[in-house]
Amino acid sequence: MKNLTIIVLAAGKGTRMNSSVPKVFQTLGGIPLIEHALNSAKKLNPKEIFLILNKDISKENFKNEKLVHCFYQKKQLGTADAVKACLSELKKSKNKILVMYADVPFIDSRTLRNVINIKSPKEIKLLAFKKEEYNSYGKIILGTNGFVNEIIEQRELSTKDRYILCNSGVFCSNAKVFSQLLPKIKNNNKKKEFYLTDIFKIASQNDFYTKTVLGEEKEIMGINDKKELAQAEKILQESLRNKFLKKGVTMKDPDTVYLSADTKIGKDVTIYPHVFIGENVSISSGAMIYSFSHLENCKIGKNSSIGPYARLRPGADISDGAKVGNFVEVKNSTLGKGSKANHLTYIGDAVIGKNVNIGAGTITCNYDGKKKHKTIIEDDAFIGSNSSIIAPVKIGKKSYIGSGSAISKNVKDNSLAVERSTQMEIKNWSKKVKK
Ligand code: UD1
Ligand code: CA
């Protein structure tokens, strides 16, 4: 859509979040709020996205976003002032302009399509929703003609006033509306801020008209504090679970499975209760994920078996049919097809081939206090229980490591390596010990 520019406001102080992390970087389903908003914006295929930031947010964060142009709002003087950061561009533009807030993460592209459907340069379209209970959203006041007369922020209303049509913050108009009307917005209100919402009253007095499009609160909710963030997380988790249940994933107790917005799960995967799936995890079909497993930034192959109590950390790549059992941690390592690490093991910075058996209590000692080193264990090797594999080291194909060994030298293919002292036995010891 070459004639569409989207403005995303992300420069607010986020005071209500009470956090040292900027509000728009608070995560929902493992993904920052701003990314949720940008994902919805990108679905409309706009010509460009003007992202308004404050000085605490580096534009480096968005360097891979081709459509995004960053603008800085110097002082946080309100939402109208934020739009002024890109006003010089708007003055040159003949595009339709869609305004979105970065703290509104669930908005659907179909809803946005209804909002950008404006028929005349005089028309403004505003996304609204109805809510009976008391809330902090701006309230929309309609005129007798059905068009918006004004929006009044909740804090500017007296407690007796009661309106139920709420402002989502999302609206679309011709670029000219901004160049003509934005400079007219004043800050004579309780917060001494320039409210973008004042543009609707000024518009109605200047020959423009604003129509409302109704949406659902669930989709429009704005996230201002940790409580709202938690409520949004709950909604997102439920919708992610439903999405995967529909796709043929079995969850024994869906309410106890935590997913991320970018999680990928194939058909016939079974997830037992109490599993955490963080960012960037893909699970291929037929895999079993048992209870209390914690997975992040990892790949799980077909028909593999994970947990219970497994921890897959970033870079864990578990091949088809492999097994990672209880109290096993895998980081930045590949476990080849059909290989098994069934009990109490740490595998870090390792490449493990096919059909390898890693015995209980095996540790890859990857860190010497300064650097991380690599372990290579080739196909069909058998690592006896309670072995320390001291990297850098390579263990050849079909070789064996005797239990309890501390292996620091390479082991050739087909060999047996044992590193432990000979067993000593003192006969009749108990008889000699004085009681
Ligand atoms: C705003 C609306 C309110 C609406 C609600 C919907 C105004 C004045 N009020 O209220 O009518 O019901 O959103 O969610 O617009 N921001 C800046 N610079 C600033 C201030 C804010 O870029 O100086 C950004 C914030 O980062 C945020 C967005 O604008 O993404 C909205 O600001 P916020 O303070 O959250 O407004 P609300 O009080 O939620
Ligand atoms: Ca908000």
Short mmCIF file of C-alpha atoms and ligand atoms in Angstrom, two decimals:
data_model
loop_
_atom_site.label_atom_id
_atom_site.label_comp_id
_atom_site.label_asym_id
_atom_site.label_seq_id
_atom_site.Cartn_x
_atom_site.Cartn_y
_atom_site.Cartn_z
CA MET A 1 0.00 0.00 0.00
CA LYS A 2 2.07 2.83 -1.31
CA ASN A 3 -0.32 5.49 0.00
CA LEU A 4 -0.23 4.37 3.64
CA THR A 5 2.11 5.67 6.34
CA ILE A 6 1.82 4.28 9.86
CA ILE A 7 2.93 6.23 12.91
CA VAL A 8 3.72 4.15 15.99
CA LEU A 9 4.08 6.13 19.22
CA ALA A 10 6.63 4.56 21.55
CA ALA A 11 8.24 7.52 23.28
CA GLY A 12 6.23 7.69 26.51
CA LYS A 13 7.92 7.57 29.90
CA GLY A 14 6.06 4.45 30.92
CA THR A 15 5.99 5.72 34.51
CA ARG A 16 3.14 3.42 35.52
CA MET A 17 5.25 0.37 34.65
CA ASN A 18 7.59 1.32 37.49
CA SER A 19 10.52 -0.38 35.79
CA SER A 20 14.00 0.48 34.53
CA VAL A 21 13.12 -1.28 31.27
CA PRO A 22 11.24 1.06 28.86
CA LYS A 23 7.56 0.13 28.66
CA VAL A 24 7.67 -0.84 25.01
CA PHE A 25 10.43 -3.38 25.73
CA GLN A 26 8.41 -5.18 28.39
CA THR A 27 7.71 -8.61 26.96
CA LEU A 28 4.49 -10.39 26.22
CA GLY A 29 4.79 -14.01 25.16
CA GLY A 30 8.56 -13.45 25.20
CA ILE A 31 8.36 -10.65 22.64
CA PRO A 32 8.59 -6.89 23.37
CA LEU A 33 5.32 -4.92 23.19
CA ILE A 34 6.76 -2.79 20.40
CA GLU A 35 7.43 -5.87 18.28
CA HIS A 36 3.80 -6.95 18.64
CA ALA A 37 2.67 -3.50 17.46
CA LEU A 38 5.14 -3.44 14.56
CA ASN A 39 4.07 -6.93 13.49
CA SER A 40 0.43 -5.77 13.24
CA ALA A 41 1.51 -2.64 11.37
CA LYS A 42 3.62 -4.58 8.87
CA LYS A 43 0.69 -6.84 7.98
CA LEU A 44 -0.93 -3.84 6.27
CA ASN A 45 2.04 -3.59 3.94
CA PRO A 46 2.48 0.17 4.37
CA LYS A 47 4.95 2.32 2.46
CA GLU A 48 6.69 3.27 5.70
CA ILE A 49 6.40 3.19 9.47
CA PHE A 50 7.37 6.27 11.46
CA LEU A 51 8.43 5.09 14.90
CA ILE A 52 8.56 7.76 17.59
CA LEU A 53 11.11 7.00 20.33
CA ASN A 54 12.55 8.68 23.40
CA LYS A 55 16.26 9.09 24.11
CA ASP A 56 16.43 5.94 26.22
CA ILE A 57 15.63 3.73 23.23
CA SER A 58 18.34 3.24 20.62
CA LYS A 59 17.29 3.11 17.00
CA GLU A 60 19.85 0.33 16.61
CA ASN A 61 17.12 -1.97 17.97
CA PHE A 62 15.22 -1.44 14.72
CA LYS A 63 18.04 -1.50 12.19
CA ASN A 64 16.71 -4.69 10.59
CA GLU A 65 13.21 -3.27 10.18
CA LYS A 66 13.24 -2.11 6.57
CA LEU A 67 10.04 -0.05 6.71
CA VAL A 68 10.82 1.69 9.99
CA HIS A 69 12.10 5.27 10.18
CA CYS A 70 12.93 6.40 13.70
CA PHE A 71 12.14 9.87 15.05
CA TYR A 72 12.99 11.21 18.50
CA GLN A 73 10.62 13.09 20.77
CA LYS A 74 12.97 15.18 22.92
CA LYS A 75 10.71 15.75 25.92
CA GLN A 76 7.71 13.64 26.80
CA LEU A 77 5.10 16.37 26.46
CA GLY A 78 2.25 14.10 25.42
CA THR A 79 0.96 12.08 22.49
CA ALA A 80 0.32 15.11 20.23
CA ASP A 81 3.85 16.35 20.85
CA ALA A 82 5.14 12.87 19.98
CA VAL A 83 3.52 13.05 16.54
CA LYS A 84 5.16 16.45 16.03
CA ALA A 85 8.52 14.64 15.92
CA CYS A 86 7.65 13.57 12.37
CA LEU A 87 5.50 16.58 11.44
CA SER A 88 7.93 17.88 8.81
CA GLU A 89 7.49 14.55 6.96
CA LEU A 90 3.70 14.69 7.35
CA LYS A 91 3.64 18.18 5.84
CA LYS A 92 5.22 16.83 2.66
CA SER A 93 2.98 13.76 2.55
CA LYS A 94 -0.18 13.06 0.58
CA ASN A 95 -0.60 9.64 2.21
CA LYS A 96 -3.20 8.21 4.51
CA ILE A 97 -1.77 8.24 8.01
CA LEU A 98 -2.64 5.53 10.53
CA VAL A 99 -1.73 6.29 14.15
CA MET A 100 -1.05 3.38 16.50
CA TYR A 101 0.26 3.19 20.07
CA ALA A 102 3.13 0.83 20.80
CA ASP A 103 1.50 -0.33 24.02
CA VAL A 104 -1.51 -1.86 22.22
CA PRO A 105 -0.22 -5.32 21.25
CA PHE A 106 -3.20 -7.40 20.13
CA ILE A 107 -4.67 -5.38 17.34
CA ASP A 108 -5.69 -7.50 14.38
CA SER A 109 -4.80 -6.47 10.84
CA ARG A 110 -8.45 -6.99 9.75
CA THR A 111 -9.54 -4.37 12.27
CA LEU A 112 -6.82 -2.01 11.09
CA ARG A 113 -8.02 -2.50 7.51
CA ASN A 114 -11.46 -1.22 8.55
CA VAL A 115 -9.86 1.84 10.13
CA ILE A 116 -7.79 2.79 7.08
CA ASN A 117 -10.83 2.55 4.85
CA ILE A 118 -11.42 6.31 4.62
CA LYS A 119 -13.48 7.63 1.75
CA SER A 120 -12.67 11.34 1.65
CA PRO A 121 -9.81 13.68 2.63
CA LYS A 122 -12.19 15.18 5.18
CA GLU A 123 -12.88 11.86 6.90
CA ILE A 124 -11.14 10.57 10.00
CA LYS A 125 -11.77 7.03 11.21
CA LEU A 126 -11.33 6.14 14.85
CA LEU A 127 -11.30 2.70 16.45
CA ALA A 128 -13.54 2.62 19.52
CA PHE A 129 -14.88 0.02 21.92
CA LYS A 130 -17.57 -0.15 24.57
CA LYS A 131 -16.84 -0.80 28.22
CA GLU A 132 -19.38 -0.41 30.99
CA GLU A 133 -17.10 -0.62 34.02
CA TYR A 134 -14.97 2.27 35.18
CA ASN A 135 -11.67 2.48 33.28
CA SER A 136 -8.88 4.89 32.42
CA TYR A 137 -9.38 5.06 28.64
CA GLY A 138 -10.25 8.37 26.95
CA LYS A 139 -14.02 8.75 26.42
CA ILE A 140 -15.55 9.48 23.04
CA ILE A 141 -18.41 11.98 22.91
CA LEU A 142 -20.59 11.70 19.82
CA GLY A 143 -22.63 14.53 18.29
CA THR A 144 -26.25 14.18 17.18
CA ASN A 145 -24.97 13.48 13.65
CA GLY A 146 -23.20 10.36 14.97
CA PHE A 147 -19.75 11.79 14.34
CA VAL A 148 -17.18 12.32 17.10
CA ASN A 149 -17.49 15.68 18.82
CA GLU A 150 -14.54 15.24 21.13
CA ILE A 151 -12.53 12.82 23.25
CA ILE A 152 -12.10 13.61 26.91
CA GLU A 153 -9.36 11.89 28.86
CA GLN A 154 -10.73 10.06 31.91
CA ARG A 155 -8.62 12.13 34.29
CA GLU A 156 -10.21 15.32 32.96
CA LEU A 157 -13.71 14.01 33.73
CA SER A 158 -15.43 14.35 37.06
CA THR A 159 -16.35 11.14 38.88
CA LYS A 160 -20.04 11.67 38.15
CA ASP A 161 -19.53 11.64 34.38
CA ARG A 162 -20.11 8.26 32.81
CA TYR A 163 -19.45 7.45 29.18
CA ILE A 164 -18.97 3.99 27.80
CA LEU A 165 -17.50 4.59 24.34
CA CYS A 166 -13.72 4.32 24.79
CA ASN A 167 -10.82 5.49 22.66
CA SER A 168 -8.38 2.89 21.38
CA GLY A 169 -5.87 5.50 20.25
CA VAL A 170 -5.90 4.03 16.73
CA PHE A 171 -7.14 6.31 13.97
CA CYS A 172 -6.58 7.12 10.33
CA SER A 173 -6.81 10.34 8.37
CA ASN A 174 -5.30 12.19 5.50
CA ALA A 175 -1.81 13.64 6.18
CA LYS A 176 -3.25 17.13 5.80
CA VAL A 177 -5.24 16.72 9.03
CA PHE A 178 -1.97 16.65 10.98
CA SER A 179 -0.27 19.59 9.29
CA GLN A 180 -3.41 21.69 9.70
CA LEU A 181 -4.61 20.68 13.14
CA LEU A 182 -1.68 19.42 15.21
CA PRO A 183 -0.24 22.91 15.84
CA LYS A 184 -3.62 23.98 17.25
CA ILE A 185 -3.52 21.49 20.15
CA LYS A 186 -2.89 23.17 23.52
CA ASN A 187 -1.77 21.73 26.84
CA ASN A 188 -4.33 23.38 29.11
CA ASN A 189 -5.24 20.23 31.03
CA LYS A 190 -4.44 18.56 34.35
CA LYS A 191 -1.28 16.89 33.07
CA LYS A 192 -0.04 19.94 31.12
CA GLU A 193 0.42 17.58 28.20
CA PHE A 194 -0.44 17.95 24.53
CA TYR A 195 -3.12 15.29 24.10
CA LEU A 196 -3.42 13.88 20.59
CA THR A 197 -7.01 13.11 21.44
CA ASP A 198 -7.76 16.86 21.36
CA ILE A 199 -7.39 16.67 17.58
CA PHE A 200 -10.95 15.30 17.26
CA LYS A 201 -12.65 18.33 18.78
CA ILE A 202 -10.54 20.67 16.65
CA ALA A 203 -11.32 18.53 13.58
CA SER A 204 -15.07 18.75 14.17
CA GLN A 205 -14.74 22.54 14.38
CA ASN A 206 -12.69 22.68 11.16
CA ASP A 207 -14.81 21.00 8.58
CA PHE A 208 -13.58 17.43 9.18
CA TYR A 209 -15.73 14.58 10.45
CA THR A 210 -14.76 11.53 12.49
CA LYS A 211 -16.54 8.20 12.14
CA THR A 212 -16.05 5.43 14.66
CA VAL A 213 -15.37 1.76 13.93
CA LEU A 214 -16.26 -0.58 16.79
CA GLY A 215 -13.79 -3.19 17.99
CA GLU A 216 -13.47 -5.52 20.97
CA GLU A 217 -11.71 -4.57 24.15
CA LYS A 218 -9.66 -7.79 24.14
CA GLU A 219 -8.00 -6.70 20.93
CA ILE A 220 -7.63 -3.03 21.75
CA MET A 221 -6.40 -3.17 25.34
CA GLY A 222 -3.51 -0.84 26.16
CA ILE A 223 -0.77 -1.98 28.54
CA ASN A 224 0.28 0.65 31.04
CA ASP A 225 1.35 -1.21 34.17
CA LYS A 226 2.47 -4.63 35.36
CA LYS A 227 -1.05 -5.68 36.25
CA GLU A 228 -2.29 -5.01 32.72
CA LEU A 229 0.83 -6.72 31.38
CA ALA A 230 -0.02 -9.82 33.42
CA GLN A 231 -3.65 -9.74 32.25
CA ALA A 232 -2.50 -9.46 28.64
CA GLU A 233 -0.08 -12.34 29.13
CA LYS A 234 -2.94 -14.51 30.34
CA ILE A 235 -5.01 -13.67 27.27
CA LEU A 236 -2.09 -14.29 24.93
CA GLN A 237 -1.20 -17.63 26.54
CA GLU A 238 -4.74 -18.85 26.19
CA SER A 239 -4.91 -17.93 22.54
CA LEU A 240 -1.52 -19.55 21.82
CA ARG A 241 -2.62 -22.76 23.53
CA ASN A 242 -5.86 -22.82 21.57
CA LYS A 243 -3.96 -22.26 18.34
CA PHE A 244 -1.76 -25.30 18.98
CA LEU A 245 -4.59 -27.51 20.23
CA LYS A 246 -6.36 -26.79 16.97
CA LYS A 247 -3.22 -27.71 15.05
CA GLY A 248 -3.14 -31.17 16.61
CA VAL A 249 -0.83 -30.69 19.59
CA THR A 250 -1.82 -32.67 22.69
CA MET A 251 -1.56 -30.84 26.01
CA LYS A 252 -2.52 -32.83 29.06
CA ASP A 253 -3.21 -29.69 31.07
CA PRO A 254 -3.04 -26.67 28.73
CA ASP A 255 -3.37 -24.10 31.52
CA THR A 256 0.02 -25.10 32.89
CA VAL A 257 1.92 -24.87 29.60
CA TYR A 258 3.64 -21.54 28.94
CA LEU A 259 4.33 -20.70 25.30
CA SER A 260 5.93 -17.80 23.42
CA ALA A 261 4.49 -15.76 20.59
CA ASP A 262 7.08 -17.21 18.17
CA THR A 263 6.82 -20.87 19.31
CA LYS A 264 6.55 -23.46 16.53
CA ILE A 265 5.08 -26.89 17.28
CA GLY A 266 4.38 -29.68 14.81
CA LYS A 267 1.53 -32.18 14.73
CA ASP A 268 1.19 -34.96 17.29
CA VAL A 269 3.55 -33.40 19.75
CA THR A 270 2.51 -34.19 23.32
CA ILE A 271 3.21 -31.71 26.09
CA TYR A 272 2.76 -32.82 29.68
CA PRO A 273 1.76 -30.41 32.47
CA HIS A 274 4.07 -27.62 33.67
CA VAL A 275 6.32 -27.00 30.70
CA PHE A 276 7.90 -23.59 29.99
CA ILE A 277 8.64 -22.75 26.36
CA GLY A 278 10.58 -19.50 26.00
CA GLU A 279 11.56 -17.58 22.90
CA ASN A 280 12.53 -19.15 19.59
CA VAL A 281 11.69 -22.81 20.17
CA SER A 282 10.62 -25.21 17.47
CA ILE A 283 9.34 -28.69 18.24
CA SER A 284 8.89 -31.14 15.37
CA SER A 285 6.09 -33.64 15.03
CA GLY A 286 5.78 -36.60 17.33
CA ALA A 287 8.06 -35.24 20.04
CA MET A 288 7.16 -35.83 23.70
CA ILE A 289 7.84 -33.02 26.14
CA TYR A 290 7.49 -34.25 29.72
CA SER A 291 6.66 -32.23 32.81
CA PHE A 292 8.82 -29.49 34.34
CA SER A 293 10.99 -28.99 31.28
CA HIS A 294 12.33 -25.51 30.51
CA LEU A 295 13.10 -24.79 26.85
CA GLU A 296 14.44 -21.66 25.16
CA ASN A 297 16.12 -20.86 21.83
CA CYS A 298 16.34 -24.50 20.85
CA LYS A 299 15.29 -27.01 18.21
CA ILE A 300 13.68 -30.34 18.97
CA GLY A 301 13.58 -33.01 16.27
CA LYS A 302 10.83 -35.44 15.27
CA ASN A 303 9.83 -38.18 17.71
CA SER A 304 12.39 -37.09 20.27
CA SER A 305 11.75 -37.22 23.99
CA ILE A 306 12.51 -34.38 26.39
CA GLY A 307 12.32 -34.47 30.19
CA PRO A 308 10.82 -34.70 32.68
CA TYR A 309 12.94 -31.96 34.29
CA ALA A 310 15.06 -31.23 31.22
CA ARG A 311 16.61 -27.85 30.52
CA LEU A 312 17.33 -26.93 26.92
CA ARG A 313 19.25 -23.66 26.74
CA PRO A 314 20.09 -21.48 23.72
CA GLY A 315 21.62 -23.38 20.83
CA ALA A 316 20.43 -26.83 21.91
CA ASP A 317 19.67 -28.80 18.76
CA ILE A 318 18.13 -32.17 19.48
CA SER A 319 17.90 -34.39 16.40
CA ASP A 320 15.12 -36.78 15.45
CA GLY A 321 14.55 -39.64 17.84
CA ALA A 322 17.05 -38.37 20.43
CA LYS A 323 16.35 -38.49 24.16
CA VAL A 324 17.11 -35.91 26.81
CA GLY A 325 16.05 -37.25 30.17
CA ASN A 326 15.64 -36.01 33.72
CA PHE A 327 18.00 -33.40 35.15
CA VAL A 328 19.84 -33.03 31.86
CA GLU A 329 20.96 -29.60 30.68
CA VAL A 330 21.97 -28.95 27.06
CA LYS A 331 23.48 -25.67 25.83
CA ASN A 332 24.86 -24.71 22.41
CA SER A 333 25.17 -28.36 21.43
CA THR A 334 23.88 -30.80 18.90
CA LEU A 335 22.65 -34.20 19.97
CA GLY A 336 22.62 -36.46 16.89
CA LYS A 337 19.85 -38.76 15.66
CA GLY A 338 18.87 -41.44 18.14
CA SER A 339 21.42 -40.35 20.76
CA LYS A 340 20.50 -40.48 24.43
CA ALA A 341 21.43 -38.52 27.53
CA ASN A 342 18.91 -39.93 29.93
CA HIS A 343 20.02 -38.85 33.39
CA LEU A 344 21.79 -36.07 35.31
CA THR A 345 24.06 -34.68 32.63
CA TYR A 346 25.49 -31.37 31.39
CA ILE A 347 26.19 -31.05 27.68
CA GLY A 348 27.68 -27.67 26.71
CA ASP A 349 29.41 -26.58 23.48
CA ALA A 350 29.40 -30.13 22.19
CA VAL A 351 28.74 -31.84 18.90
CA ILE A 352 27.43 -35.32 19.54
CA GLY A 353 26.94 -37.71 16.66
CA LYS A 354 24.32 -40.38 15.98
CA ASN A 355 23.37 -43.20 18.36
CA VAL A 356 25.66 -42.05 21.12
CA ASN A 357 24.89 -43.13 24.66
CA ILE A 358 25.76 -40.57 27.30
CA GLY A 359 25.75 -42.29 30.68
CA ALA A 360 24.23 -40.87 33.86
CA GLY A 361 26.18 -38.06 35.46
CA THR A 362 28.34 -37.27 32.44
CA ILE A 363 29.65 -33.70 32.33
CA THR A 364 31.26 -31.93 29.40
CA CYS A 365 33.74 -29.63 31.15
CA ASN A 366 33.60 -26.80 28.62
CA TYR A 367 34.86 -23.87 30.67
CA ASP A 368 38.41 -23.36 31.93
CA GLY A 369 37.59 -20.19 33.84
CA LYS A 370 38.32 -17.96 30.88
CA LYS A 371 37.21 -19.62 27.65
CA LYS A 372 34.63 -22.11 26.46
CA HIS A 373 35.93 -25.18 24.61
CA LYS A 374 34.34 -27.70 22.33
CA THR A 375 33.66 -31.39 22.83
CA ILE A 376 33.16 -33.70 19.87
CA ILE A 377 31.71 -37.15 20.41
CA GLU A 378 31.36 -39.15 17.21
CA ASP A 379 28.72 -41.64 16.09
CA ASP A 380 28.00 -44.76 18.15
CA ALA A 381 30.30 -43.81 21.03
CA PHE A 382 29.42 -45.01 24.54
CA ILE A 383 30.22 -42.73 27.45
CA GLY A 384 30.19 -44.57 30.77
CA SER A 385 28.41 -43.02 33.73
CA ASN A 386 29.93 -40.27 35.82
CA SER A 387 32.56 -39.32 33.25
CA SER A 388 34.07 -35.86 32.91
CA ILE A 389 34.85 -34.98 29.31
CA ILE A 390 37.38 -32.15 29.57
CA ALA A 391 37.23 -29.94 26.46
CA PRO A 392 38.72 -29.35 23.98
CA VAL A 393 38.55 -33.02 23.24
CA LYS A 394 37.33 -35.47 20.60
CA ILE A 395 36.03 -38.95 21.17
CA GLY A 396 36.11 -41.11 18.06
CA LYS A 397 33.45 -43.31 16.49
CA LYS A 398 32.35 -46.48 18.29
CA SER A 399 34.75 -45.79 21.14
CA TYR A 400 34.00 -46.46 24.82
CA ILE A 401 34.74 -44.38 27.89
CA GLY A 402 34.93 -46.33 31.14
CA SER A 403 32.71 -45.07 33.95
CA GLY A 404 34.15 -42.46 36.26
CA SER A 405 36.86 -41.35 33.82
CA ALA A 406 38.15 -37.80 33.48
CA ILE A 407 38.97 -37.65 29.77
CA SER A 408 41.21 -34.81 28.62
CA LYS A 409 42.98 -36.41 25.61
CA ASN A 410 41.45 -37.35 22.28
CA VAL A 411 40.22 -40.94 21.96
CA LYS A 412 40.62 -42.80 18.66
CA ASP A 413 37.77 -44.61 16.85
CA ASN A 414 36.86 -48.05 18.26
CA SER A 415 39.02 -47.62 21.41
CA LEU A 416 38.27 -47.98 25.09
CA ALA A 417 39.60 -45.16 27.27
CA VAL A 418 39.58 -45.51 31.06
CA GLU A 419 41.06 -42.96 33.40
CA ARG A 420 40.74 -43.91 37.06
CA SER A 421 42.99 -45.34 39.74
CA THR A 422 43.15 -49.07 40.34
CA GLN A 423 40.84 -50.27 43.07
CA MET A 424 42.61 -50.96 46.35
CA GLU A 425 41.35 -53.57 48.84
CA ILE A 426 42.54 -54.11 52.41
CA LYS A 427 41.38 -57.46 53.66
CA ASN A 428 39.76 -57.82 57.12
CA TRP A 429 39.73 -54.02 57.54
CA SER A 430 36.69 -54.02 59.80
CA LYS A 431 38.22 -56.46 62.19
CA LYS A 432 41.29 -54.21 62.61
CA VAL A 433 39.31 -51.03 63.29
CA LYS A 434 38.91 -50.46 67.04
CA LYS A 435 35.36 -49.95 68.17
C1 UD1 B 1 -3.99 7.05 25.47
C2 UD1 B 1 -5.09 8.02 25.01
C3 UD1 B 1 -6.41 7.53 25.55
C4 UD1 B 1 -6.67 6.12 25.02
C5 UD1 B 1 -5.53 5.17 25.37
C6 UD1 B 1 -5.69 3.87 24.59
C7 UD1 B 1 -4.00 10.22 24.85
C8 UD1 B 1 -3.84 11.56 25.46
N1 UD1 B 1 -4.78 9.34 25.49
O1 UD1 B 1 -3.95 7.11 26.88
O2 UD1 B 1 -7.46 8.40 25.11
O3 UD1 B 1 -7.89 5.64 25.56
O4 UD1 B 1 -4.26 5.74 24.98
O5 UD1 B 1 -4.75 2.92 24.96
O6 UD1 B 1 -3.47 9.98 23.78
N2 UD1 B 1 3.70 8.46 24.09
C9 UD1 B 1 4.70 9.16 23.44
N3 UD1 B 1 5.06 10.37 23.91
C10 UD1 B 1 4.46 10.97 24.99
C11 UD1 B 1 3.43 10.26 25.63
C12 UD1 B 1 3.07 9.01 25.16
O7 UD1 B 1 5.27 8.67 22.46
O8 UD1 B 1 4.84 12.08 25.34
C13 UD1 B 1 3.34 7.11 23.58
C14 UD1 B 1 3.50 6.01 24.64
O9 UD1 B 1 4.78 5.39 24.53
C15 UD1 B 1 2.38 5.03 24.29
C16 UD1 B 1 1.32 5.91 23.60
O10 UD1 B 1 1.97 7.11 23.24
O11 UD1 B 1 2.82 4.03 23.41
C17 UD1 B 1 0.14 6.21 24.50
O12 UD1 B 1 0.58 6.89 25.67
P1 UD1 B 1 0.04 6.54 27.11
O13 UD1 B 1 0.70 7.44 28.09
O14 UD1 B 1 0.10 5.10 27.34
O15 UD1 B 1 -1.48 7.00 26.96
P2 UD1 B 1 -2.75 6.49 27.76
O16 UD1 B 1 -2.80 7.15 29.08
O17 UD1 B 1 -2.81 5.02 27.73
CA CA B 2 -1.44 3.43 27.09
#
